[in-house]
Amino acid sequence: MRRNLLSVLERYHLIMMSAVLLFIIFVSICVGRFQISPVEVLKIIASKFFSLETGATVMMEQVVWEVRLPRIIAGMIVGGGLAISGASFQGLFRNPLVSPDILGVSAGAGFGAALALLLNFTGITVAVFAFGCGLIAVSLVYGITRLHKSTPTLIFVLSGIIVSAFFTSLISLTKYIADPYDKLPAIVFWLMGSISAVTYKMIWITMPLIVIASAVLLLLRWRLNVLSLGDREARSLGINIRKLRLIVVVCTTIITAAAVCLGGTIGWIGLVTPHLGRIMVGPNHSRLLPVSFLLGASFLLIIDNIARTLTATEIPLGILTGIVGAPFFTYLILRHKVKWL
């Protein structure tokens, strides 16, 4: 009886969050500096599947299909990817303060993008540099960890802090030598986070990486529950801890690096949304991971809508996620007794 009730509640939360996400997607298509009414949006979307006369101008259709839809897709996969990575990391390290950038992925990817911009590269090349340097950063973390055979979880975190500080220094060096009138503003704006320049080509390259890695994490969700009990208990239940930890780290690294390629360094999503998910569905990763993905996608779409409509110029996403995330995280700590693990 109790198991059936939990199953019903799990489906309820997933259906509710999916409906909320669909509503936010529709609103995101409508709002912006170029306003399009909901009826016109429905007609434009329906015209792709049925032979309908929409009455919409060419500009309206271009805004929907070429401007807003790519950044909506990017916002969904970036926000959802960072959220599911944060939830997985918090379960892996049994620490509620862990975020996807704990192993230096964001710092490494940020340096890669800054270096590419410094060398006058643009577009997909910047994303390739960012993704490659993100993988290099985590490889360094894993290499340092392998040299130390005791307390691997603690060494993982400490190694991530070291590598992150190293690549952050390289980012500072890149900004110091960059042209202050041309390259420096581009580097700074990219590092603050934005999905305004996302193209379908970038999405089709990075989305499969995020989707496949997220699917692997979903398949491992019950093992994360066992790992949350402690290394000794996990070993007694037949879990290969080293192999599991490596798979989770690789998947979360791929997701985070691909997300940084699309949107730059966007903080707080991977830290805050898993806690909100725990308030809704509890610490069970079977429910927490999918709900966190939906929450992260919804949260970033809302932030992006605010970023492109609040002022005359677009506000970088990293600024808004920090302004909203920090007070909200404080509220969660002070007002809710959250079962972290």
Short mmCIF file of C-alpha atoms in Angstrom, two decimals:
data_model
loop_
_atom_site.label_atom_id
_atom_site.label_comp_id
_atom_site.label_asym_id
_atom_site.label_seq_id
_atom_site.Cartn_x
_atom_site.Cartn_y
_atom_site.Cartn_z
CA MET A 1 0.00 0.00 0.00
CA ARG A 2 2.73 2.46 1.01
CA ARG A 3 4.82 1.55 -2.05
CA ASN A 4 1.81 2.13 -4.33
CA LEU A 5 1.21 5.52 -2.71
CA LEU A 6 4.84 6.54 -3.26
CA SER A 7 4.59 5.43 -6.89
CA VAL A 8 1.49 7.56 -7.40
CA LEU A 9 3.16 10.57 -5.78
CA GLU A 10 6.24 10.07 -7.95
CA ARG A 11 4.15 10.10 -11.11
CA TYR A 12 2.23 13.13 -9.83
CA HIS A 13 5.39 15.19 -9.32
CA LEU A 14 6.80 14.19 -12.70
CA ILE A 15 3.55 15.02 -14.49
CA MET A 16 3.18 18.29 -12.61
CA MET A 17 6.77 19.41 -13.33
CA SER A 18 6.45 18.35 -16.98
CA ALA A 19 3.29 20.42 -17.32
CA VAL A 20 4.98 23.41 -15.68
CA LEU A 21 7.94 23.07 -18.05
CA LEU A 22 5.66 22.95 -21.11
CA PHE A 23 3.87 26.09 -19.89
CA ILE A 24 7.19 27.90 -19.37
CA ILE A 25 8.33 26.85 -22.87
CA PHE A 26 5.16 28.33 -24.39
CA VAL A 27 5.54 31.57 -22.41
CA SER A 28 9.21 31.78 -23.44
CA ILE A 29 8.21 31.67 -27.11
CA CYS A 30 5.72 34.52 -26.61
CA VAL A 31 7.71 36.97 -24.48
CA GLY A 32 10.58 39.15 -25.60
CA ARG A 33 11.32 42.54 -27.05
CA PHE A 34 9.36 41.50 -30.15
CA GLN A 35 6.01 40.49 -28.67
CA ILE A 36 4.05 37.67 -30.29
CA SER A 37 0.58 36.82 -29.04
CA PRO A 38 -0.15 33.28 -27.80
CA VAL A 39 -2.69 32.75 -30.62
CA GLU A 40 -0.11 33.68 -33.26
CA VAL A 41 2.44 31.37 -31.63
CA LEU A 42 -0.02 28.48 -31.72
CA LYS A 43 -0.78 29.15 -35.38
CA ILE A 44 2.94 29.33 -36.29
CA ILE A 45 3.63 26.04 -34.49
CA ALA A 46 0.57 24.33 -35.99
CA SER A 47 1.54 25.46 -39.50
CA LYS A 48 4.60 23.20 -39.32
CA PHE A 49 2.35 20.14 -39.01
CA PHE A 50 -0.81 21.19 -40.84
CA SER A 51 -1.59 23.26 -43.90
CA LEU A 52 -2.76 26.43 -42.21
CA GLU A 53 -2.75 30.09 -43.13
CA THR A 54 -1.23 31.72 -40.06
CA GLY A 55 -1.35 35.34 -41.15
CA ALA A 56 1.99 35.79 -39.38
CA THR A 57 4.76 37.83 -40.94
CA VAL A 58 8.07 36.33 -42.03
CA MET A 59 9.75 38.14 -39.13
CA MET A 60 7.42 36.48 -36.61
CA GLU A 61 8.21 33.02 -37.95
CA GLN A 62 11.95 33.73 -37.94
CA VAL A 63 11.79 34.98 -34.35
CA VAL A 64 9.99 31.82 -33.24
CA TRP A 65 11.99 29.21 -35.17
CA GLU A 66 15.43 30.82 -35.56
CA VAL A 67 15.82 32.98 -32.43
CA ARG A 68 13.69 31.80 -29.52
CA LEU A 69 13.37 28.07 -30.10
CA PRO A 70 17.17 27.43 -30.19
CA ARG A 71 17.74 29.28 -26.92
CA ILE A 72 14.75 27.53 -25.32
CA ILE A 73 16.18 24.12 -26.24
CA ALA A 74 19.61 25.23 -25.01
CA GLY A 75 18.15 26.55 -21.75
CA MET A 76 16.33 23.26 -21.13
CA ILE A 77 19.33 20.99 -21.69
CA VAL A 78 21.79 23.30 -19.89
CA GLY A 79 19.58 23.85 -16.85
CA GLY A 80 18.44 20.24 -16.67
CA GLY A 81 21.95 18.91 -17.21
CA LEU A 82 23.48 21.07 -14.49
CA ALA A 83 20.69 20.12 -12.07
CA ILE A 84 20.99 16.36 -12.59
CA SER A 85 24.79 16.65 -12.36
CA GLY A 86 24.50 18.51 -9.06
CA ALA A 87 22.08 15.95 -7.63
CA SER A 88 24.37 13.09 -8.70
CA PHE A 89 27.47 14.72 -7.25
CA GLN A 90 25.73 15.44 -3.94
CA GLY A 91 24.74 11.80 -3.70
CA LEU A 92 28.18 10.56 -4.78
CA PHE A 93 30.10 12.68 -2.27
CA ARG A 94 27.34 12.59 0.39
CA ASN A 95 27.65 16.36 0.72
CA PRO A 96 24.76 18.84 0.21
CA LEU A 97 27.16 21.69 -0.69
CA VAL A 98 28.66 19.99 -3.74
CA SER A 99 27.91 21.46 -7.18
CA PRO A 100 28.80 20.33 -10.73
CA ASP A 101 31.87 22.58 -10.85
CA ILE A 102 33.46 21.01 -7.75
CA LEU A 103 35.99 19.07 -9.87
CA GLY A 104 37.10 22.09 -11.89
CA VAL A 105 35.07 21.39 -15.02
CA SER A 106 33.62 24.89 -15.26
CA ALA A 107 36.97 26.56 -14.63
CA GLY A 108 38.70 24.36 -17.21
CA ALA A 109 35.97 24.91 -19.79
CA GLY A 110 35.99 28.62 -19.06
CA PHE A 111 39.72 28.79 -19.72
CA GLY A 112 39.29 26.87 -22.97
CA ALA A 113 36.66 29.32 -24.20
CA ALA A 114 38.70 32.33 -23.07
CA LEU A 115 41.76 30.97 -24.88
CA ALA A 116 39.75 30.38 -28.07
CA LEU A 117 38.37 33.93 -27.98
CA LEU A 118 41.86 35.26 -27.35
CA LEU A 119 43.05 33.45 -30.49
CA ASN A 120 40.21 35.01 -32.55
CA PHE A 121 38.18 31.80 -32.84
CA THR A 122 34.40 31.97 -32.86
CA GLY A 123 31.30 29.80 -32.86
CA ILE A 124 31.70 26.05 -32.66
CA THR A 125 35.49 26.29 -32.22
CA VAL A 126 35.01 28.08 -28.90
CA ALA A 127 32.71 25.28 -27.77
CA VAL A 128 35.27 22.64 -28.79
CA PHE A 129 38.04 24.42 -26.85
CA ALA A 130 35.76 24.73 -23.81
CA PHE A 131 34.73 21.07 -23.90
CA GLY A 132 38.30 19.84 -24.36
CA CYS A 133 39.74 21.91 -21.51
CA GLY A 134 36.87 20.83 -19.24
CA LEU A 135 37.78 17.20 -19.84
CA ILE A 136 41.47 17.98 -19.26
CA ALA A 137 40.64 19.60 -15.91
CA VAL A 138 38.77 16.54 -14.64
CA SER A 139 41.49 14.24 -15.99
CA LEU A 140 44.00 16.15 -13.87
CA VAL A 141 41.72 15.77 -10.84
CA TYR A 142 41.39 12.04 -11.41
CA GLY A 143 45.15 11.70 -11.95
CA ILE A 144 45.92 13.46 -8.68
CA THR A 145 43.38 11.28 -6.88
CA ARG A 146 44.92 8.08 -8.20
CA LEU A 147 48.26 9.07 -6.67
CA HIS A 148 46.64 9.07 -3.22
CA LYS A 149 45.21 5.76 -2.06
CA SER A 150 43.33 6.80 1.10
CA THR A 151 40.13 8.84 1.64
CA PRO A 152 39.38 9.05 -2.10
CA THR A 153 36.24 11.19 -1.70
CA LEU A 154 38.06 13.87 0.27
CA ILE A 155 41.00 13.79 -2.14
CA PHE A 156 38.60 14.12 -5.08
CA VAL A 157 37.18 17.32 -3.62
CA LEU A 158 40.56 18.75 -2.63
CA SER A 159 42.01 17.93 -6.06
CA GLY A 160 39.04 19.63 -7.69
CA ILE A 161 39.65 22.77 -5.64
CA ILE A 162 43.33 22.78 -6.63
CA VAL A 163 42.66 22.28 -10.36
CA SER A 164 39.82 24.81 -10.30
CA ALA A 165 42.09 27.42 -8.70
CA PHE A 166 44.77 26.69 -11.30
CA PHE A 167 42.46 27.16 -14.28
CA THR A 168 40.87 30.23 -12.67
CA SER A 169 44.34 31.75 -12.54
CA LEU A 170 44.83 30.92 -16.21
CA ILE A 171 41.52 32.65 -16.98
CA SER A 172 42.74 35.74 -15.13
CA LEU A 173 45.98 35.63 -17.11
CA THR A 174 44.02 35.36 -20.36
CA LYS A 175 41.91 38.39 -19.45
CA TYR A 176 45.02 40.32 -18.42
CA ILE A 177 46.73 39.92 -21.81
CA ALA A 178 43.55 40.28 -23.90
CA ASP A 179 42.81 43.40 -25.92
CA PRO A 180 40.72 45.56 -23.52
CA TYR A 181 38.63 47.04 -26.36
CA ASP A 182 37.79 43.92 -28.33
CA LYS A 183 38.63 40.52 -26.90
CA LEU A 184 38.32 41.25 -23.17
CA PRO A 185 34.61 42.23 -23.29
CA ALA A 186 33.82 39.08 -25.29
CA ILE A 187 35.69 36.88 -22.79
CA VAL A 188 34.05 38.51 -19.77
CA PHE A 189 30.54 38.31 -21.27
CA TRP A 190 31.01 34.65 -22.20
CA LEU A 191 32.24 33.77 -18.72
CA MET A 192 29.19 35.42 -17.14
CA GLY A 193 26.89 33.06 -19.04
CA SER A 194 24.49 33.53 -21.93
CA ILE A 195 22.59 31.42 -24.45
CA SER A 196 21.82 34.31 -26.82
CA ALA A 197 24.32 33.15 -29.47
CA VAL A 198 23.30 29.48 -29.47
CA THR A 199 22.69 27.91 -32.90
CA TYR A 200 21.02 24.68 -33.97
CA LYS A 201 24.43 23.33 -34.99
CA MET A 202 25.81 23.79 -31.48
CA ILE A 203 22.67 22.19 -30.01
CA TRP A 204 22.81 19.10 -32.24
CA ILE A 205 26.46 18.58 -31.30
CA THR A 206 26.12 18.97 -27.52
CA MET A 207 22.57 17.75 -26.85
CA PRO A 208 23.30 14.05 -27.53
CA LEU A 209 26.18 14.20 -25.04
CA ILE A 210 23.96 15.65 -22.30
CA VAL A 211 21.03 13.34 -23.04
CA ILE A 212 23.12 10.14 -23.14
CA ALA A 213 25.10 11.02 -20.00
CA SER A 214 21.87 11.96 -18.16
CA ALA A 215 20.30 8.65 -19.21
CA VAL A 216 23.28 6.76 -17.77
CA LEU A 217 22.90 8.62 -14.47
CA LEU A 218 19.19 7.73 -14.40
CA LEU A 219 20.07 4.07 -14.92
CA LEU A 220 22.48 4.27 -11.96
CA ARG A 221 20.07 6.08 -9.64
CA TRP A 222 19.45 3.13 -7.30
CA ARG A 223 23.21 2.59 -6.96
CA LEU A 224 23.55 6.21 -5.87
CA ASN A 225 21.01 5.44 -3.14
CA VAL A 226 23.19 2.56 -1.94
CA LEU A 227 26.35 4.66 -2.16
CA SER A 228 24.72 7.33 0.00
CA LEU A 229 24.68 4.81 2.87
CA GLY A 230 28.49 4.76 2.95
CA ASP A 231 31.34 2.92 1.24
CA ARG A 232 31.28 -0.05 3.62
CA GLU A 233 27.56 -0.67 3.18
CA ALA A 234 27.85 -0.28 -0.61
CA ARG A 235 30.66 -2.85 -0.78
CA SER A 236 28.66 -5.29 1.33
CA LEU A 237 25.85 -5.05 -1.23
CA GLY A 238 28.20 -5.85 -4.09
CA ILE A 239 28.72 -2.33 -5.48
CA ASN A 240 32.07 -1.67 -7.17
CA ILE A 241 32.62 1.75 -5.64
CA ARG A 242 35.62 2.77 -7.73
CA LYS A 243 33.91 1.83 -10.99
CA LEU A 244 30.65 3.51 -9.99
CA ARG A 245 32.42 6.68 -8.90
CA LEU A 246 34.35 6.81 -12.17
CA ILE A 247 31.19 6.38 -14.28
CA VAL A 248 29.32 9.09 -12.35
CA VAL A 249 32.28 11.49 -12.57
CA VAL A 250 32.66 10.89 -16.31
CA CYS A 251 28.93 11.41 -16.97
CA THR A 252 28.65 14.55 -14.87
CA THR A 253 31.85 15.91 -16.44
CA ILE A 254 30.48 15.40 -19.94
CA ILE A 255 27.18 17.06 -18.99
CA THR A 256 28.82 20.03 -17.27
CA ALA A 257 31.41 20.58 -20.00
CA ALA A 258 28.74 20.41 -22.72
CA ALA A 259 26.51 22.80 -20.73
CA VAL A 260 29.38 25.27 -20.37
CA CYS A 261 29.99 25.02 -24.13
CA LEU A 262 26.41 26.18 -24.77
CA GLY A 263 25.82 28.72 -22.03
CA GLY A 264 29.11 29.67 -20.42
CA THR A 265 29.66 29.39 -16.69
CA ILE A 266 26.25 29.51 -15.00
CA GLY A 267 26.33 28.93 -11.27
CA TRP A 268 23.83 27.93 -8.56
CA ILE A 269 21.54 25.78 -10.71
CA GLY A 270 23.38 22.57 -9.89
CA LEU A 271 23.47 23.50 -6.20
CA VAL A 272 19.98 24.88 -5.51
CA THR A 273 17.60 22.84 -7.67
CA PRO A 274 18.54 19.42 -6.20
CA HIS A 275 17.66 20.74 -2.73
CA LEU A 276 14.31 21.98 -3.99
CA GLY A 277 13.80 18.55 -5.52
CA ARG A 278 14.50 16.90 -2.16
CA ILE A 279 11.84 19.06 -0.54
CA MET A 280 9.35 17.90 -3.18
CA VAL A 281 10.15 14.17 -3.51
CA GLY A 282 12.71 13.31 -0.82
CA PRO A 283 16.29 12.01 -1.11
CA ASN A 284 15.53 8.90 -3.18
CA HIS A 285 17.53 9.36 -6.39
CA SER A 286 14.98 7.36 -8.37
CA ARG A 287 12.63 10.32 -7.97
CA LEU A 288 15.15 13.07 -7.30
CA LEU A 289 17.16 12.88 -10.55
CA PRO A 290 14.26 13.25 -13.04
CA VAL A 291 12.58 15.93 -10.91
CA SER A 292 15.88 17.82 -10.61
CA PHE A 293 16.28 17.76 -14.40
CA LEU A 294 12.80 19.24 -14.89
CA LEU A 295 13.34 21.83 -12.15
CA GLY A 296 16.70 22.89 -13.58
CA ALA A 297 15.27 23.26 -17.09
CA SER A 298 12.31 25.30 -15.81
CA PHE A 299 14.50 27.48 -13.59
CA LEU A 300 16.96 28.43 -16.34
CA LEU A 301 14.17 29.20 -18.81
CA ILE A 302 12.58 31.57 -16.28
CA ILE A 303 15.95 33.23 -15.64
CA ASP A 304 16.56 33.57 -19.39
CA ASN A 305 13.15 35.20 -19.87
CA ILE A 306 13.99 37.72 -17.17
CA ALA A 307 17.46 38.30 -18.64
CA ARG A 308 16.16 39.25 -22.09
CA THR A 309 13.12 41.30 -21.02
CA LEU A 310 14.04 43.09 -17.78
CA THR A 311 16.29 45.79 -19.27
CA ALA A 312 17.11 47.25 -22.68
CA THR A 313 20.31 45.17 -22.85
CA GLU A 314 20.43 41.45 -22.06
CA ILE A 315 21.68 40.58 -18.59
CA PRO A 316 24.19 37.68 -18.35
CA LEU A 317 22.58 34.58 -16.88
CA GLY A 318 25.32 34.02 -14.28
CA ILE A 319 24.46 37.34 -12.64
CA LEU A 320 20.76 36.55 -12.30
CA THR A 321 21.25 32.96 -11.12
CA GLY A 322 23.51 34.28 -8.36
CA ILE A 323 21.09 37.05 -7.36
CA VAL A 324 18.16 34.62 -7.24
CA GLY A 325 20.01 31.49 -6.11
CA ALA A 326 21.87 32.83 -3.09
CA PRO A 327 18.81 34.22 -1.20
CA PHE A 328 16.73 31.18 -2.21
CA PHE A 329 19.37 28.78 -0.94
CA THR A 330 19.51 30.74 2.32
CA TYR A 331 15.72 30.41 2.60
CA LEU A 332 15.93 26.64 2.09
CA ILE A 333 18.52 26.35 4.85
CA LEU A 334 16.63 28.49 7.37
CA ARG A 335 13.04 27.41 6.71
CA HIS A 336 13.16 23.75 5.75
CA LYS A 337 14.50 20.66 7.42
CA VAL A 338 15.80 18.89 4.35
CA LYS A 339 16.84 15.24 4.43
CA TRP A 340 19.97 15.63 2.38
CA LEU A 341 20.77 11.95 1.92
#
